Every structure is written in structure tokens, then in C-alpha cells.
XYZ file of C-alpha atoms in Angstrom:
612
model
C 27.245 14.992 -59.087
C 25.073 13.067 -56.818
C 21.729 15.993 -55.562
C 22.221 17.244 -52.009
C 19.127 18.060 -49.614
C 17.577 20.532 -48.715
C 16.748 19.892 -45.176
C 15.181 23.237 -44.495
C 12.393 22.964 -46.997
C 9.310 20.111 -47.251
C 7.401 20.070 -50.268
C 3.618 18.858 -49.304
C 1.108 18.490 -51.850
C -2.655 18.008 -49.955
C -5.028 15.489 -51.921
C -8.823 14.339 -50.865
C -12.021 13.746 -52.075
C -14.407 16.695 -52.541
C -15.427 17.663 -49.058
C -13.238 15.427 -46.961
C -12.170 18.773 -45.377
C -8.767 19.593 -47.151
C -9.311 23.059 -46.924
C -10.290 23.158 -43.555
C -7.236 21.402 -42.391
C -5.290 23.294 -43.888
C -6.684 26.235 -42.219
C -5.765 24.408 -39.106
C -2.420 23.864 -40.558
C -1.994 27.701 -41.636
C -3.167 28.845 -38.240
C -1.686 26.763 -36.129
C 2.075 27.393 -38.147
C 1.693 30.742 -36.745
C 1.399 32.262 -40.274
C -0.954 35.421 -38.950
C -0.131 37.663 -36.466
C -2.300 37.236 -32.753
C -6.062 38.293 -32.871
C -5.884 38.814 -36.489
C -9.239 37.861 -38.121
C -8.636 35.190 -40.588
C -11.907 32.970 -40.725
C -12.754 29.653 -42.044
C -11.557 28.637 -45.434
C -8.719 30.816 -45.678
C -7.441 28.934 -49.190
C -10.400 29.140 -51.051
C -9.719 33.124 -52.054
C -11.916 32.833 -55.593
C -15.528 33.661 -54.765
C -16.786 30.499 -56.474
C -14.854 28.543 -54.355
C -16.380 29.811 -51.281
C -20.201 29.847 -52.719
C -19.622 26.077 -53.889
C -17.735 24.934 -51.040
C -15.069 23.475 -53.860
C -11.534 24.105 -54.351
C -11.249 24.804 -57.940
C -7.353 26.161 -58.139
C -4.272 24.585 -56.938
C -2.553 27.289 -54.246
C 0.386 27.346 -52.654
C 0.938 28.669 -49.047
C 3.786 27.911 -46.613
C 4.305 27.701 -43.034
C 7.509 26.801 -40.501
C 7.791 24.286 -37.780
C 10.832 24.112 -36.047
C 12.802 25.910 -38.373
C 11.724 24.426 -41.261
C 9.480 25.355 -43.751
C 6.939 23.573 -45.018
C 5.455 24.641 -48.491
C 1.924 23.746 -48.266
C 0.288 22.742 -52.423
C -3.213 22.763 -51.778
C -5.424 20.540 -54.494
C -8.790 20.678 -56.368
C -10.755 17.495 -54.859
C -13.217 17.417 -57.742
C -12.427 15.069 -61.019
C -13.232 17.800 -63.302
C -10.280 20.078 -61.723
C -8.078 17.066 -62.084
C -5.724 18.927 -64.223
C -5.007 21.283 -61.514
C -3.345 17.867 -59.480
C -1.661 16.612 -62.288
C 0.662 19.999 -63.149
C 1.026 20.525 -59.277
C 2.150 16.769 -58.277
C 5.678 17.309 -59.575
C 6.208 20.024 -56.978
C 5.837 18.192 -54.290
C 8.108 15.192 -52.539
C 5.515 14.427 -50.175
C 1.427 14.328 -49.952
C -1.271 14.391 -47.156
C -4.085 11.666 -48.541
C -7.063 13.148 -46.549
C -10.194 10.275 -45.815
C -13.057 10.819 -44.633
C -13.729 8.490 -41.479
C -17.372 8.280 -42.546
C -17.223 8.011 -46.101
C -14.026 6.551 -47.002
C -11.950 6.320 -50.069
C -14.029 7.871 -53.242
C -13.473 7.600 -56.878
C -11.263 10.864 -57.044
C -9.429 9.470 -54.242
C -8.405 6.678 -56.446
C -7.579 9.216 -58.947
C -5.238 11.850 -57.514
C -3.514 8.956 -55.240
C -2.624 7.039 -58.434
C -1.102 10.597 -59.437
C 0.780 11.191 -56.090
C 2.363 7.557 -56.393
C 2.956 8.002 -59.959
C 5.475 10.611 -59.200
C 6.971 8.631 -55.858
C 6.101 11.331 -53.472
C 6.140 10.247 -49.841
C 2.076 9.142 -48.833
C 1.288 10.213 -45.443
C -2.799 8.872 -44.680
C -5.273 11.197 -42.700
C -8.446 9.835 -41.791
C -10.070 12.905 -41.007
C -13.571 13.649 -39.231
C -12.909 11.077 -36.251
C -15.491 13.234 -34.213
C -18.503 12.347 -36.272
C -20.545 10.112 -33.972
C -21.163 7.572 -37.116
C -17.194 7.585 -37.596
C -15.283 3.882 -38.794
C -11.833 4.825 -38.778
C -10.675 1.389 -38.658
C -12.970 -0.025 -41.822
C -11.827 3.171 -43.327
C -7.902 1.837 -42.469
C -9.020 -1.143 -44.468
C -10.214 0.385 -47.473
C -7.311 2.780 -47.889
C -4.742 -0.078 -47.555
C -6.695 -2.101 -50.043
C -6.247 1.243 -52.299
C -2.775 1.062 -51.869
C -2.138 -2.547 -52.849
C -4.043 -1.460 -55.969
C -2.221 1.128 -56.921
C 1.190 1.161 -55.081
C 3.919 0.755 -57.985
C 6.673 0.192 -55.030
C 6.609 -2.643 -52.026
C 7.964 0.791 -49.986
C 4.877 2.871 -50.886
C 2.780 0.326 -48.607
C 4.726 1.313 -45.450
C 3.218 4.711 -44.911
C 2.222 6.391 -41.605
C -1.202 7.130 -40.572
C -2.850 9.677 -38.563
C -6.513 10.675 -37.195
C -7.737 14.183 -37.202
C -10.602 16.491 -36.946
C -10.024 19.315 -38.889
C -12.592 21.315 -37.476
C -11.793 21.250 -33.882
C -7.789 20.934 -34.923
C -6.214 18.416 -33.851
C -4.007 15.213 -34.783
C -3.709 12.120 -32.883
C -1.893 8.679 -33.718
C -4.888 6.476 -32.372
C -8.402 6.950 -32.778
C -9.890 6.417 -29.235
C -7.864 9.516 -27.937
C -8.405 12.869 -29.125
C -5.581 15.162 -29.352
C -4.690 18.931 -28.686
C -3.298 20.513 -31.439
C -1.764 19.341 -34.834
C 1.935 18.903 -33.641
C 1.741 15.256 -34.282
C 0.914 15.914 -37.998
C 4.006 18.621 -38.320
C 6.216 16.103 -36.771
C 5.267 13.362 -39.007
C 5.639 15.932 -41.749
C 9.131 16.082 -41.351
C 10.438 13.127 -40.334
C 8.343 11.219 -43.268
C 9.185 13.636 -46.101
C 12.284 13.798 -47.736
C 13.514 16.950 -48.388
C 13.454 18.151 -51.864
C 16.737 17.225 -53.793
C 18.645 19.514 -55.945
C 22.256 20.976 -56.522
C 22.173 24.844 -56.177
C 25.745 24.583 -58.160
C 24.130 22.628 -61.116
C 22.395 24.650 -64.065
C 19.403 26.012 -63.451
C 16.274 23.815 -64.192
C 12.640 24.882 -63.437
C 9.492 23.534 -64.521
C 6.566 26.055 -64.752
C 3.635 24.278 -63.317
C 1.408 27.258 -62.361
C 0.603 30.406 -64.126
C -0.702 34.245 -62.698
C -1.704 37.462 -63.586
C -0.817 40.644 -61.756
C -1.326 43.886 -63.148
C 1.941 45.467 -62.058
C 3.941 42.927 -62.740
C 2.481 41.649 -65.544
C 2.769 36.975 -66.044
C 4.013 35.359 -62.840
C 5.388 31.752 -63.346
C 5.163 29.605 -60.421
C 7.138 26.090 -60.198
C 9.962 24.233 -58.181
C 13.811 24.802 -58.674
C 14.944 21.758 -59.453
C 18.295 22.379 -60.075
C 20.974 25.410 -59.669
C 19.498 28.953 -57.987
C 16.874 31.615 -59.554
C 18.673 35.270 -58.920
C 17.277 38.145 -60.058
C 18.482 40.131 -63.641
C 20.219 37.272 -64.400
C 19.294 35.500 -68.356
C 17.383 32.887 -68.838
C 16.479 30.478 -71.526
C 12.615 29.581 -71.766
C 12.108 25.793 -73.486
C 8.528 25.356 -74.586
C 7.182 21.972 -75.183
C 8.729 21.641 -78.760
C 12.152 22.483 -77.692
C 12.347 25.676 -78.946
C 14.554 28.125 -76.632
C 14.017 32.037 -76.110
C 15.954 34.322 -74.164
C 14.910 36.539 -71.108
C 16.175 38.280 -68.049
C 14.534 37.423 -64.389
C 12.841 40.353 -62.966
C 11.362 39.487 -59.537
C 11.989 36.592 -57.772
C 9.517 35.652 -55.272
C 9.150 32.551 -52.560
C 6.058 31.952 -49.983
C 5.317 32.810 -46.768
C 2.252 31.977 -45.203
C -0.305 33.185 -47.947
C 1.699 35.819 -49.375
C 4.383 36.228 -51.862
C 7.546 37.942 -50.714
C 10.089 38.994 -53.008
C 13.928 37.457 -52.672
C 17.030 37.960 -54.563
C 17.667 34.298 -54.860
C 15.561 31.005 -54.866
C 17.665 27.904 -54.694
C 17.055 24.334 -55.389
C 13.851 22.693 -53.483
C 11.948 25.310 -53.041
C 8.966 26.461 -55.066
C 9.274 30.046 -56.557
C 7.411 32.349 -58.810
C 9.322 35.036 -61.214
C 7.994 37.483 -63.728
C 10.065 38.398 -67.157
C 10.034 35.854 -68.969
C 6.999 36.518 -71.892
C 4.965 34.007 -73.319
C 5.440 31.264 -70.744
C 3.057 28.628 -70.536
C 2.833 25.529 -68.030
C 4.841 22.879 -68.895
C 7.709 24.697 -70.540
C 11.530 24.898 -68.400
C 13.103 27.934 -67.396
C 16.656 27.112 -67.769
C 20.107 28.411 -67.471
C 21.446 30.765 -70.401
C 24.475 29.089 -70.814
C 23.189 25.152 -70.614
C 19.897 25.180 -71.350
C 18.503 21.921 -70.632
C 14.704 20.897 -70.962
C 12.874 19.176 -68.108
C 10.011 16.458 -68.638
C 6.607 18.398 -69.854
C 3.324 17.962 -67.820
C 1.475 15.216 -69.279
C -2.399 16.337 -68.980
C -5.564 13.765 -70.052
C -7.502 15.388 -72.596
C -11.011 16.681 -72.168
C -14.191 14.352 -71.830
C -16.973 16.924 -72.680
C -17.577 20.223 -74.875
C -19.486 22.902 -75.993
C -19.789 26.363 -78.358
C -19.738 29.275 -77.030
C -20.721 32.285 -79.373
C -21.311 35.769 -79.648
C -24.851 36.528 -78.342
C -27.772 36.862 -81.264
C -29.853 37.862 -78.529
C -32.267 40.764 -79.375
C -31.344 42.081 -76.255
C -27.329 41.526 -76.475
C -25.368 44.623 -75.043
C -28.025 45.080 -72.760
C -26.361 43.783 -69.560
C -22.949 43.312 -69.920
C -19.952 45.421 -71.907
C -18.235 42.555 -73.679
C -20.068 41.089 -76.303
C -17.764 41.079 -79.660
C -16.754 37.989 -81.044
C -12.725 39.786 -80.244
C -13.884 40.065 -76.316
C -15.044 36.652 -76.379
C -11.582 34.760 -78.102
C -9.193 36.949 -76.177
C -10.743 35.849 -73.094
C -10.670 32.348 -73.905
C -7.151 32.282 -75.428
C -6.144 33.899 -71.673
C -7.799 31.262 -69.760
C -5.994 28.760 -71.872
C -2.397 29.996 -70.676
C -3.333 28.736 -66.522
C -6.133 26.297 -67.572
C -4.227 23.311 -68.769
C -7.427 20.579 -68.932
C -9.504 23.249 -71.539
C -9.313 22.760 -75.679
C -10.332 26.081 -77.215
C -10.858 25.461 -81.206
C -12.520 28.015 -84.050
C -15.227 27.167 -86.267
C -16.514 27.805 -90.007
C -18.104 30.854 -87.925
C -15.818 33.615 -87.103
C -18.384 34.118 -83.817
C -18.710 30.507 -82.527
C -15.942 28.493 -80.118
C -15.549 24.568 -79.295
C -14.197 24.479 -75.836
C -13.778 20.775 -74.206
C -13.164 20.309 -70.880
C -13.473 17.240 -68.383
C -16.815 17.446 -67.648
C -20.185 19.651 -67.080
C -18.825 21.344 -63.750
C -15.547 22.046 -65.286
C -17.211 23.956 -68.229
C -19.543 25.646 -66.331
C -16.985 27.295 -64.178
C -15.531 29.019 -66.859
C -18.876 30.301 -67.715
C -19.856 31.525 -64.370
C -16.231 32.965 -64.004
C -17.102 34.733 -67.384
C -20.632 36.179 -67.005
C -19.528 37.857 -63.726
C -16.409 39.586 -65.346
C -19.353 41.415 -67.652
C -19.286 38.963 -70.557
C -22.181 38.148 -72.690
C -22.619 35.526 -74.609
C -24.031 32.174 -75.472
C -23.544 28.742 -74.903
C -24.854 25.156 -76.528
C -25.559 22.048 -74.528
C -22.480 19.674 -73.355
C -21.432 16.528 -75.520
C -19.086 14.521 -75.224
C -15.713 14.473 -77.286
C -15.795 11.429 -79.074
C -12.794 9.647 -81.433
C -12.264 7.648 -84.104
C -10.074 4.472 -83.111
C -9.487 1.946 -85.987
C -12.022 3.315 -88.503
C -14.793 3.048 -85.313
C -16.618 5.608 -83.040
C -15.220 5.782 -79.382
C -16.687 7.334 -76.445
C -15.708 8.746 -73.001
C -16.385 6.217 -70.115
C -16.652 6.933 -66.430
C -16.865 5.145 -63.154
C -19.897 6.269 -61.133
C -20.131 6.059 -57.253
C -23.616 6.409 -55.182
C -24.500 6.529 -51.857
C -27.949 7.184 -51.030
C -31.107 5.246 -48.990
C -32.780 2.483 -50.276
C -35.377 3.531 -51.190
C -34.282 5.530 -54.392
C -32.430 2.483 -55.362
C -35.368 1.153 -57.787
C -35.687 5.276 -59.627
C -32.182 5.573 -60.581
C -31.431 1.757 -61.104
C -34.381 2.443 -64.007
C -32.770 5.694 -64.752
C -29.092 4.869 -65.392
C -29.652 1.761 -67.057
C -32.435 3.523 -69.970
C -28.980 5.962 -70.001
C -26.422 2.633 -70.794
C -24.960 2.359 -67.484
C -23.670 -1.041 -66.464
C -23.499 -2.223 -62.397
C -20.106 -2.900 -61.464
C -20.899 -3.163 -57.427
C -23.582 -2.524 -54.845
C -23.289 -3.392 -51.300
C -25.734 -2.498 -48.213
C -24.412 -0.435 -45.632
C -25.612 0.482 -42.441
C -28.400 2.879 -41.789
C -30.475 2.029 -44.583
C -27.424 3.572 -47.318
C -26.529 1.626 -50.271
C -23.357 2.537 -51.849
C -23.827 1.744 -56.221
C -20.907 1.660 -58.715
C -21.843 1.890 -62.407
C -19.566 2.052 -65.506
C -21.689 4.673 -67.473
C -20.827 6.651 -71.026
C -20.058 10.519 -69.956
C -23.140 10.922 -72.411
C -25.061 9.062 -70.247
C -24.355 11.613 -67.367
C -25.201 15.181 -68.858
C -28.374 15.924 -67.162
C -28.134 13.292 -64.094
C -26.952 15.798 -61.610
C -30.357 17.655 -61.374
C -32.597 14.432 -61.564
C -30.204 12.915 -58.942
C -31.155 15.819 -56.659
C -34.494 15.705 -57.344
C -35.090 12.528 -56.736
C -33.313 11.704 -53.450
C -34.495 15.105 -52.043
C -30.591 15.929 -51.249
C -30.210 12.559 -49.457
C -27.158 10.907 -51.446
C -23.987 11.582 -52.475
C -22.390 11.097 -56.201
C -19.255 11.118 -57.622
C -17.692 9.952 -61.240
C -14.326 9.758 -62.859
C -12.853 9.141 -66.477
C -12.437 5.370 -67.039
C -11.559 5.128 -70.534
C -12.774 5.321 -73.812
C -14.909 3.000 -75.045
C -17.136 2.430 -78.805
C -20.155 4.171 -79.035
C -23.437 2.258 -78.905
C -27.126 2.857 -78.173
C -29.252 5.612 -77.651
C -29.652 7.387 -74.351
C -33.530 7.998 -73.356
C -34.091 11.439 -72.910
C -36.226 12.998 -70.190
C -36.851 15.612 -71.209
C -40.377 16.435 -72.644
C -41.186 19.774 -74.312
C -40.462 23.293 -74.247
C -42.951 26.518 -74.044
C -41.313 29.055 -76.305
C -42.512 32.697 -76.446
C -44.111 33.731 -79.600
C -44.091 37.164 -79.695
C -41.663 40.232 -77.454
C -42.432 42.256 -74.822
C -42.858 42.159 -71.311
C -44.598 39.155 -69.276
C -47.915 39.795 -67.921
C -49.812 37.122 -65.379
C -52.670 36.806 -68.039
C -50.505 35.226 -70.265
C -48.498 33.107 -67.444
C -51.468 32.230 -66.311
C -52.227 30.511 -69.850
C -48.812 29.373 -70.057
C -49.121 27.397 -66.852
C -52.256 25.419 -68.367
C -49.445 23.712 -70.526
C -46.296 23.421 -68.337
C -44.060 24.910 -65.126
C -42.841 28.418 -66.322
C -39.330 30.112 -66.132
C -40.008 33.352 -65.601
C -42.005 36.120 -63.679
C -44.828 38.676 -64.566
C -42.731 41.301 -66.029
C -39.907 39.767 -67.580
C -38.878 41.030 -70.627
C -39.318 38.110 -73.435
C -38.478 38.084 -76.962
C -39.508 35.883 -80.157
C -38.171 32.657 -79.627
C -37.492 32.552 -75.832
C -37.871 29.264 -73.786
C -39.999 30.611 -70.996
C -41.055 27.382 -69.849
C -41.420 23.561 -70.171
C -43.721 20.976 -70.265
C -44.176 16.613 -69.907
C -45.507 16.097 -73.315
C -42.778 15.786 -76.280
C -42.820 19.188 -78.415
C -42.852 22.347 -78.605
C -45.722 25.559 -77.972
C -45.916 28.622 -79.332
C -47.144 30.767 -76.282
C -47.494 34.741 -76.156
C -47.143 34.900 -72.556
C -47.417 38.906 -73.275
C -51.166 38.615 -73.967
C -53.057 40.607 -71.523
C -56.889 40.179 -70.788
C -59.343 42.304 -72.589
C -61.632 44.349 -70.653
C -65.566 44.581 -70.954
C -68.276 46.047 -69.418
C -69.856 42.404 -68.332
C -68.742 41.491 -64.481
C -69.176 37.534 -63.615
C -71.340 36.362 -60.403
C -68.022 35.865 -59.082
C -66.248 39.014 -59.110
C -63.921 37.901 -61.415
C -61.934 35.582 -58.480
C -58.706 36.093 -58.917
C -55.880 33.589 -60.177
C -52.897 32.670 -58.343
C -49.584 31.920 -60.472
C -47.577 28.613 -59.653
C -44.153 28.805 -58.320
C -41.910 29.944 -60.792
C -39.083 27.023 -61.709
C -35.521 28.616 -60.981
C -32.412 27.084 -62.425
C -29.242 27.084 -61.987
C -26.372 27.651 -64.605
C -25.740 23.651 -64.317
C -29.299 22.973 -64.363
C -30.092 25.314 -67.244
C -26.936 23.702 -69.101
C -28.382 19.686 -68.411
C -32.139 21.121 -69.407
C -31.546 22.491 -72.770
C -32.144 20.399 -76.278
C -29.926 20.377 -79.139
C -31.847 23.653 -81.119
C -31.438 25.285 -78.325
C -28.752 27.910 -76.639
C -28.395 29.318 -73.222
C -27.980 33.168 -73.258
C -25.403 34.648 -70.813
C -25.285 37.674 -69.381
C -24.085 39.296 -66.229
C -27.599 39.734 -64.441
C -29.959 36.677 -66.256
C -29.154 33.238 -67.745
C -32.110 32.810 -70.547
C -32.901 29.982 -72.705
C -33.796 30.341 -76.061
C -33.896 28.947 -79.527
C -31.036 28.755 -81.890
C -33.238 29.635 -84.372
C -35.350 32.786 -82.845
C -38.015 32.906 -85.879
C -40.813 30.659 -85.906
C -41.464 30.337 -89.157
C -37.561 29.423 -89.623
C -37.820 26.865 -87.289
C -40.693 25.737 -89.300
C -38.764 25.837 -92.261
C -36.196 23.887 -91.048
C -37.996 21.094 -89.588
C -39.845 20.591 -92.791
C -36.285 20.384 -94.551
C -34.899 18.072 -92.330
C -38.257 16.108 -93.002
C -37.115 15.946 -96.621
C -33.845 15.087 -96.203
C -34.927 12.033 -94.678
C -37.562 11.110 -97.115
């Protein structure tokens, strides 16, 4: 039997480059479908609900909202724009029969772009391009026209995907317009373009039912929500179900609560028919990817196909002296239930056990993606501690491989020279460069992932804030070379106790220092760094002795330097391979994996050996 339509129902997945302003057009979107009630105070970013989100100004989960225009409704998929959240697009895309691709009109297509369009086409959903940010004063719309239709004949895999629609926007002051030169009122030209461009989600509500689980939550009434799109047949509550994992293998449940979207909330039904996306609770030990199907014809739908992970690290129960200090979970049980949890909504992340009943290997696809989880961790009371990010390398035909990405940079001139000597002493190859105007060059490199773990903070550092980067996975690729490190050496606390600004004071002779007068140290804590390669033994605890001789000079007093603050990504590019960053709710600290010095003395002198 040939699928009917839907007509009431769109399915619109939203897809852009980090900050492209996604988020706040769909804000526009949400409040402009009359999804809150008059003078209720919803404020800016209305999608980005986790606090990270907000503090980062990234979207991190996929979400799903809805609103109605002319009596239809339009479920709204909102995407991560960040490659390391890529997994988030690829289990949402086959919700959707439709997709906003949000440009900037300054910056233009980016790398992800590339990346979560070739996604979108991949699974034939309807393109419709915004080319957002037409008020900026330095706005191209028109080159920007260019370069998206260029992306297209790259990536299109049908002649009809090149006949798409296009529309100009500002997000910000909301409003849609079909030419650039005249700026609009409101967004009804997007919502009309929205449904007549399209199609409504196919699907027979008299067929067997067929869902495929693409989302996962949590609530603590409830207990595991499973959020996907009917595909085929109708979702009623009590009724059985079969649940068909990846493997095939079928278990039986009954539906509990049924539940569709309206604006931003969930509101429970008694039926959810073909097209539209639904979440239900009952069925135990779901997991994205896997079909909930009819009892009686069970019938398995296409898995979710996700890339594997670019970049890992351990994470391990804390050895700290001064573990159970700051946070309540610290057991080696906290630590792998938590990360077995996160596995069952976080589809890009490889948890894997060790020798060591205390230490973790989780991959993910890449440094921001990894430190997320930690962040997300510490401030649920977690301690623990984590190594440095490497990358996940294979074996292909008896030889070493290595993750490859593409990276893009646009920043002034005059930094060209820094990172051009930079990137290339860390194996990056130019692929492009072109002059812009302004004084911006725009830089493409094809650069090992290895090659990036620590970039971020000497990118910053050295363009003062004025550029913009952005990489994704290319491919993988043999390993060869070394990668010139940066970093020099570190100033490691030799004995406990609390930081006075005698001993700072003599620590800042050497190197920039981490910490404050009063800190409490321990043996074997990095408390600061320094240019020269190797390490120092300081006792930054040392406090001045006291006589009865007085200097011609009053004893003028000392001023400390400016302590050096890092942040969790910073602290996770800075550290060495012997070393471990210790998490806690209230401090990140850096420290040695080996706390002794006399065992790292030990150890060096047996690696010494081994050698000889």
C-alpha cells in the first residue's frame, strides 16, 4: 500500500554553523508561532535549556519544539552546530522531511556547514537556504548565494536538490524577506515557504507500527522517555510492543504514556499516528537506534549509522590526597554508572575498562566534546581525574592510521606568519588561502587531530580574540612525524600545606604560577609552569624566617604576578603525558600521576635503562 500524507504535520530539522544564529531564529520562530501566552517572559535563547549551553553560547543537544501556522503544525528539530556534537545531527536527520540551512551573510558556508548539509541531503530531506544576519553593515548576501550553491553542486546527490528556495533574515530583529535590499516585518514568509516546500511526512496509520528511537530522556516520574518519528501505523497507549535492538533481538513491552509536542512542552495523548514525532515511556532498556514495533509484525527499521570517535582519554577515580573533600561521588561504582548512563543518550562517546578496575577510556570526537562531559560531571558533585586527549588511532593493513581533519581560519594578516610556523612544526598541510577584505585572510589546512590538541588556547592567545576557527573529521590517514610541543616545563610542589606569598614569590623567579597565597597544595601538585624544558621541585609553602636584623629599606615589600587562570579546555591542552587533571566540584588541579618525588625519580631512571 502506497504511504499517504500527512498534511497537517511538517517535520523541520534546523542546521548551521556554530553561531550563525540557529537558536536565535528559532526563538523568533517559537515566538512568533504564538507558542507562549501574551506578556509572558520568555527571553533570548529559549532552546538552549542546559546551563552549558547558555554559558558557551553552543547548542550541545538536539531538541525538539513545535509550533502551528495555519493549522498546521510544524515540529521544529533544533541541531548542535559544533563538529564535535555531530552525532546529535546524525540520529536526529531521519526525523525530519525538511531542513532550514542557516548562513551567515558575513561569514558564509563553514566546514560544519559542509558537514551536517551532506547529512541533510544524505537522507533527501527538502533544503530550504537562510542567509541570515542581512543587517550586519559588512553583510554579502549575494557572494554568500554563490558559495552555498557551489556547496550544493558538491554535495547534491539529486539534479532536484539544486532547485531549492532561498530566503534572507535577521534573526535578531525577526524577520524574513525574499530579497535582500528590503527588510521585512515578521517571519511569515519563512512559515509559508515552510509549508509549501516541505512535504509532509509519509506514513500509513493502518500499516504496523514502525518507530525508530532517535533520542533518549530521563524523568524521574516516569522513568526512560524514547523520543523518535512514527513511521508507520499509530502509537496508543497500553497497547504491546516489540522493542528490536540493533542485533535483531525482539523484547516485549506495553506503552505507558504517549506524548507529542507543543511549543516547548510535552503533552500527553492517547494516540500518535504516522508523521509525527512522539516520545513514550515503558519500554526498558531502549537505546537509540533500536525500533519500537508492532507486537504482532514486528519489523526492524534501518539503525542510526554514527562515525566513531576521533579523540580519548582516562578518566579515574581520584588518588588525590584531598579526594572526598569537595564532592560526594568519588568510588570507582559512582564513576562507571555515570558513564554507562551517559552512554544510553550520547551516541558519539566509546566508554571501555582497563587492567585497572578504577581507570576508563572514553573517546569522543574531539577535545570540546570530551570536555563537556567533564564539566557536566564535576557540577553534578563528581570527583575524579582525567589524562590528556589523544587521538584514537587504527591499524589498517598491518600500518598505523590516524584521524585527519580539515581546518578553517579567518583572522588578520598579521598573525598569518605565527600560526603558518605553528601548524606546519604540528604537520599541517595548506589546502587554500585567499585574501579577503578588511585585512582577513581566510586559511584551510589538512592537519592530524594530534596536531590540534592544544591549538585552541595558543590560537587565542595569539590573535588576541581576533579570528575565528573551525575543524572537521576528514579521514584517516597513516601516522607520521612528530608534533613539536610547546610546552616547556612544569613547577611542581614539593611538599603539602597551604600556599604562602614567600614561597610564590620564589616560585615566580622560575615561571607564571597557578595558584593563590593560601591554596591548599599537596606533594606532587603542578602549581605552575615555566619556558625552559623540565621540571622543579618548589615548596611554595616555605615561609620567611624572622630575625631581629631590619634592612635600610624596611624590608620593601614584594608584589605577586598575576596568577595564570585556566580553563577546563585550557587545563586539558596544557597538561603532559605524566600528568592528570584533578576534578572536583569547586577546583580543577593539575598534578602528577605519580605524586612522590622520589617515584618519579625512580621511574625516570628506569625508563633511562630500558633504553640503554
Amino acid at each position: 500500500m502506497k504511504d499517504r500524507m500527512n498534511n497537517d504535520i511538517r517535520n523541520l530539522a534546523i542546521i548551521a554553523h556554530v553561531d550563525h544564529g540557529k537558536t536565535t531564529l528559532v526563538d523568533a520562530l517559537l515566538k512568533q508561532g504564538r507558542v507562549f501566552r501574551d506578556h509572558q517572559q520568555v527571553g533570548e535563547l529559549i532552546m538552549d535549556t542546559n546551563p552549558l549551553e547558555r554559558e558557551r553560547g553552543i547548542t550541545i543537544l538536539a531538541k525538539n519544539a513545535s509550533v502551528s501556522y495555519r493549522g498546521v503544525k510544524i515540529n521544529i528539530i533544533d541541531t548542535p552546530g559544533h563538529a564535535d556534537f555531530s552525532g546529535e545531527v546524525e540520529r536526529v536527520m531521519n526525523m525530519a522531511d525538511g531542513c532550514l540551512l542557516l548562513v551567515d551573510a558575513v561569514d558564509g558556508p563553514m566546514p560544519q556547514t559542509t558537514y551536517v548539509l551532506r547529512q541533510a541531503l544524505r537522507q533527501n530531506v527538502a533544503p530550504i537556504v537562510v542567509i541570515n544576519k542581512i543587517d550586519r553593515p559588512e553583510a554579502r548576501p549575494q557572494d554568500v548565494l554563490g558559495l552555498v550553491q557551489d556547496l550544493f553542486l558538491d554535495l547534491a546527490t539529486d539534479a532536484d536538490q539544486l532547485d531549492f528556495p532561498v530566503l534572507y533574515t535577521s534573526a535578531r530583529q525577526g524577520y524574513a524577506t525574499t530579497d535582500p535590499n528590503r527588510s521585512g516585518t515578521d517571519m511569515q514568509p519563512l512559515f509559508d515557504t515552510i509549508l509549501d516546500e516541505v512535504p509532509p511526512p509519509a506514513g500509513d496509520p493502518d500499516e504496523p507500527l514502525q518507530m525508530l528511537v532517535a533520542a533518549l530522556d530521563y524523568d524521574n516520574y516516569l522513568g526512560q522517555v524514547a523520543v523518535g518519528r512514527v513511521t508507520g501505523g499509530a502509537l496508543r497507549a497500553r497497547d504491546n510492543v516489540a522493542l528490536l535492538d540493533r542485533d535483531g533481538e525482539a523484547s516485549h513491552h506495553s506503552l505507558e504514556h504517549i506524548f507529542v509536542f507543543h511549543g516547548m512542552e510535552r503533552v500527553e495523548v492517547s494516540e500518535a499516528n504516522a508523521g509525527d514525532i512522539a516520545a513514550v515511556t515503558g519500554p526498558e532498556g531502549v537505546a537509540i537506534g533500536d525500533t519500537i514495533a508492532s507486537a504482532e509484525e514486528p519489523q526492524a527499521l534501518p539503525t542510526i549509522d554514527i562515525q566513531e570517535p576521533t579523540v580519548r582519554m582516562t578518566f579515574g577515580v581520584s588518588t588525590s590526597p584531598f579526594v572526598g573533600r569537595e564532592g560526594g561521588r568519588c568510588t570507582s561504582r559512582n564513576l562507571h554508572e555515570r558513564l554507562i548512563r551517559e552512554l544510553r543518550t550520547n551516541v558519539s562517546l566509546r566508554v571501555e575498562t582497563t587492567e585497572s578496575p578504577d581507570i576508563f577510556v572514553v573517546a569522543g570526537r574531539g577535545e570540546l566534546h570530551l570536555s563537556i562531559l567533564v564539566e557536566t560531571m564535576r557540577r553534578e558533585g563528581y570527583e575524579f581525574q582525567v589524562s590528556r586527549p589523544v587521538p584514537v588511532t587504527k591499524r589498517i593493513d598491518g600500518r598505523l592510521h590516524e584521524p585527519y581533519e580539515i581546518l578553517s581560519i579567518n583572522t588578520r594578516e598579521e598573525y598569518v606568519g605565527v600560526l603558518t610556523e605553528y601548524l606546519s612544526g604540528h604537520l599541517a598541510q595548506m589546502l587554500d588561502m585567499r585574501y579577503g577584505e578588511n585585512g582577513y585572510v581566510h586559511m584551510e589546512y589538512l592537519i592530524p587531530t594530534r596536531g590540534l590538541i592544544g591549538f585552541n588556547a595558543f590560537f587565542l592567545r595569539t590573535t588576541r580574540g581576533d579570528g575565528v576557527k573551525n575543524s572537521s573529521f576528514a579521514s584517516y590517514e597513516p601516522m607520521q612525524g612528530e608534533i613539536k610541543t610547546q610546552r616547556g616545563g612544569a613547577l611542581v610542589a614539593s611538599e603539602g600545606g597551604p600556599a604562602v606569598t614567600y614561597g610564590l614569590l620564589n616560585a615566580q623567579r622560575r615561571g607564571d604560577t597557578f595558584i593563590d597565597p593560601g591554596t591548599p597544595v599537596y606533594e606532587g601538585m603542578v602549581v605552575g609552569s615555566r619556558r625552559q624544558e623540565g621540571d622543579i621541585e618548589i615548596n611554595v609553602c616555605r615561609e620567611k624566617k624572622l630575625t631581629n636584623m631590619r634592612s635600610s629599606t624596611a624590608d620593601v615589600a614584594e608584589r605577586l604576578n598575576a596568577t595564570m587562570r585556566m580553563s577546563l579546555e585550557e587545563t586539558l591542552e596544557f597538561i603532559s603525558d605524566d600528568e592528570l587533571v584533578e576534578v572536583t566540584p569547586e577546583n580543577l588541579r593539575i598534578r602528577k600521576m605519580l605524586l612522590s618525588a622520589h617515584d618519579r625519580k625512580r621511574q625516570r631512571r628506569d625508563g633511562a635503562r630500558s633504553r640503554d
